[in-house]
mmCIF file of C-alpha atoms in Angstrom:
data_model
loop_
_atom_site.group_PDB
_atom_site.id
_atom_site.type_symbol
_atom_site.label_atom_id
_atom_site.label_comp_id
_atom_site.label_asym_id
_atom_site.label_seq_id
_atom_site.Cartn_x
_atom_site.Cartn_y
_atom_site.Cartn_z
ATOM 1 C CA MET A 31 -0.115 -0.057 0.080
ATOM 2 C CA ILE A 32 3.044 2.325 1.160
ATOM 3 C CA MET A 33 4.460 1.766 -2.300
ATOM 4 C CA ILE A 34 1.690 2.662 -3.546
ATOM 5 C CA ILE A 35 0.775 5.739 -2.338
ATOM 6 C CA ASN A 36 4.638 6.843 -3.355
ATOM 7 C CA TYR A 37 3.891 5.842 -6.751
ATOM 8 C CA LEU A 38 1.524 8.190 -6.787
ATOM 9 C CA VAL A 39 2.913 10.994 -5.001
ATOM 10 C CA GLU A 40 5.901 10.880 -7.757
ATOM 11 C CA TYR A 41 3.388 10.858 -10.465
ATOM 12 C CA ILE A 42 1.321 14.172 -9.430
ATOM 13 C CA ILE A 43 4.832 15.352 -9.199
ATOM 14 C CA MET A 44 6.179 14.971 -12.337
ATOM 15 C CA PHE A 45 3.116 15.848 -13.716
ATOM 16 C CA TRP A 46 3.318 19.027 -12.323
ATOM 17 C CA PHE A 47 6.161 20.078 -13.148
ATOM 18 C CA ILE A 48 5.370 18.674 -17.120
ATOM 19 C CA ALA A 49 2.133 20.705 -16.874
ATOM 20 C CA ALA A 50 4.050 23.733 -15.257
ATOM 21 C CA PHE A 51 6.744 23.506 -18.025
ATOM 22 C CA ALA A 52 4.091 23.530 -20.600
ATOM 23 C CA ILE A 53 2.275 26.440 -19.343
ATOM 24 C CA ALA A 54 4.988 28.313 -18.994
ATOM 25 C CA SER A 55 6.054 28.232 -22.903
ATOM 26 C CA VAL A 56 2.735 28.416 -23.612
ATOM 27 C CA VAL A 57 2.685 31.877 -22.391
ATOM 28 C CA PHE A 58 6.142 32.741 -22.833
ATOM 29 C CA ILE A 59 4.700 32.110 -26.554
ATOM 30 C CA ILE A 60 1.864 34.316 -26.073
ATOM 31 C CA THR A 61 2.998 36.662 -24.572
ATOM 32 C CA PRO A 62 3.875 40.208 -27.275
ATOM 33 C CA GLU A 63 7.448 41.020 -27.022
ATOM 34 C CA LYS A 64 6.797 44.992 -26.269
ATOM 35 C CA VAL A 65 3.561 45.570 -24.284
ATOM 36 C CA SER A 66 3.913 49.235 -24.386
ATOM 37 C CA SER A 67 3.977 51.170 -27.336
ATOM 38 C CA HIS A 68 5.823 54.695 -25.834
ATOM 39 C CA SER A 69 8.530 54.257 -23.870
ATOM 40 C CA ASP A 70 9.082 56.789 -20.788
ATOM 41 C CA THR A 71 12.358 58.746 -21.447
ATOM 42 C CA GLN A 72 12.072 59.366 -17.270
ATOM 43 C CA PRO A 73 12.104 57.160 -14.941
ATOM 44 C CA SER A 74 8.890 57.287 -12.082
ATOM 45 C CA SER A 75 8.936 56.650 -8.754
ATOM 46 C CA VAL A 76 7.070 53.604 -8.991
ATOM 47 C CA ASP A 77 9.104 52.364 -11.773
ATOM 48 C CA LYS A 78 12.824 52.602 -9.193
ATOM 49 C CA LEU A 79 10.503 51.116 -6.652
ATOM 50 C CA THR A 80 9.374 47.001 -8.445
ATOM 51 C CA LYS A 81 12.894 47.850 -9.839
ATOM 52 C CA HIS A 82 13.506 46.349 -6.811
ATOM 53 C CA SER A 83 10.593 44.756 -4.999
ATOM 54 C CA LEU A 84 11.602 41.514 -6.285
ATOM 55 C CA VAL A 85 14.153 41.295 -3.489
ATOM 56 C CA ILE A 86 11.903 42.198 -1.044
ATOM 57 C CA LEU A 87 11.350 39.075 -0.374
ATOM 58 C CA PRO A 88 14.150 37.359 -0.467
ATOM 59 C CA ILE A 89 15.817 39.742 2.007
ATOM 60 C CA LEU A 90 12.754 39.595 4.384
ATOM 61 C CA VAL A 91 13.888 35.290 3.994
ATOM 62 C CA LEU A 92 17.271 35.459 4.627
ATOM 63 C CA SER A 93 16.793 38.067 7.935
ATOM 64 C CA TRP A 94 14.119 35.171 9.146
ATOM 65 C CA LEU A 95 16.997 32.514 8.659
ATOM 66 C CA VAL A 96 19.988 34.573 10.111
ATOM 67 C CA ILE A 97 17.315 35.395 13.006
ATOM 68 C CA ALA A 98 16.118 31.585 13.578
ATOM 69 C CA ILE A 99 19.929 30.147 12.518
ATOM 70 C CA ALA A 100 21.078 32.283 15.641
ATOM 71 C CA SER A 101 18.563 31.347 17.936
ATOM 72 C CA ALA A 102 18.906 27.573 17.792
ATOM 73 C CA PRO A 103 22.065 24.987 17.457
ATOM 74 C CA VAL A 104 24.123 25.233 13.785
ATOM 75 C CA THR A 105 23.008 22.144 11.400
ATOM 76 C CA HIS A 106 24.392 22.037 8.065
ATOM 77 C CA PHE A 107 21.061 22.829 6.600
ATOM 78 C CA ALA A 108 22.041 26.450 7.761
ATOM 79 C CA GLY A 109 24.665 27.065 4.998
ATOM 80 C CA THR A 110 22.562 25.159 1.970
ATOM 81 C CA ALA A 111 19.308 27.274 2.947
ATOM 82 C CA ILE A 112 21.152 30.332 3.114
ATOM 83 C CA GLY A 113 22.891 29.394 -0.753
ATOM 84 C CA PHE A 114 19.354 29.063 -1.756
ATOM 85 C CA VAL A 115 17.869 32.869 -0.346
ATOM 86 C CA LEU A 116 21.669 34.365 -1.932
ATOM 87 C CA THR A 117 20.934 32.903 -4.955
ATOM 88 C CA SER A 118 17.903 34.040 -4.981
ATOM 89 C CA CYS A 119 18.483 37.427 -4.668
ATOM 90 C CA ALA A 120 21.444 37.176 -7.169
ATOM 91 C CA ILE A 121 18.232 36.360 -9.557
ATOM 92 C CA ALA A 122 15.993 39.147 -7.655
ATOM 93 C CA LEU A 123 19.023 41.776 -8.840
ATOM 94 C CA PRO A 124 20.137 42.404 -12.251
ATOM 95 C CA SER A 125 23.347 43.953 -11.216
ATOM 96 C CA THR A 126 24.206 41.036 -9.500
ATOM 97 C CA HIS A 127 23.188 38.385 -11.885
ATOM 98 C CA LYS A 128 26.925 37.899 -12.062
ATOM 99 C CA TYR A 129 27.284 36.249 -9.222
ATOM 100 C CA ILE A 130 24.380 33.451 -9.578
ATOM 101 C CA ALA A 131 26.732 30.828 -11.158
ATOM 102 C CA LEU A 132 29.174 31.385 -7.589
ATOM 103 C CA LEU A 133 26.457 31.177 -5.780
ATOM 104 C CA ALA A 134 24.598 28.250 -7.262
ATOM 105 C CA THR A 135 28.590 26.311 -7.161
ATOM 106 C CA LEU A 136 28.824 27.236 -2.882
ATOM 107 C CA THR A 137 25.016 25.842 -2.880
ATOM 108 C CA PHE A 138 25.772 22.638 -4.352
ATOM 109 C CA ALA A 139 28.669 22.116 -2.550
ATOM 110 C CA SER A 140 26.992 22.843 1.030
ATOM 111 C CA LEU A 141 24.420 20.415 -0.340
ATOM 112 C CA LEU A 142 27.404 17.535 -1.239
ATOM 113 C CA ILE A 143 28.706 17.953 1.531
ATOM 114 C CA GLU A 144 25.269 17.211 3.567
ATOM 115 C CA LEU A 145 24.792 14.159 1.722
ATOM 116 C CA ALA A 146 28.434 12.787 2.469
ATOM 117 C CA LEU A 147 27.916 13.736 6.145
ATOM 118 C CA TYR A 148 24.289 11.826 5.745
ATOM 119 C CA LEU A 149 26.088 8.545 4.255
#
């Protein structure tokens, strides 16, 4: 019975990823290349705010994570969690895109260290 449940869960997760990829592909194909017909010469304060609005959530998660790590015993998962959050911060800010590969490599290395510790 447990094997059947595990099989169903794996099937549902696989179906979810396939559906998400298909929906994202359709949205990418249907979305017009240029949404607005005019270009603003001066960026407004709303444009400046939306430029950094994507990084607000990762910064909040990073703050919460640092507080949680500081108040509890440090585990091996802490480095990986911080790596994931820092990678998302680097993705959210266009000026830090050059650090994505470095942060992803450090996150991968911490995952390998965790795997080595548990095997």
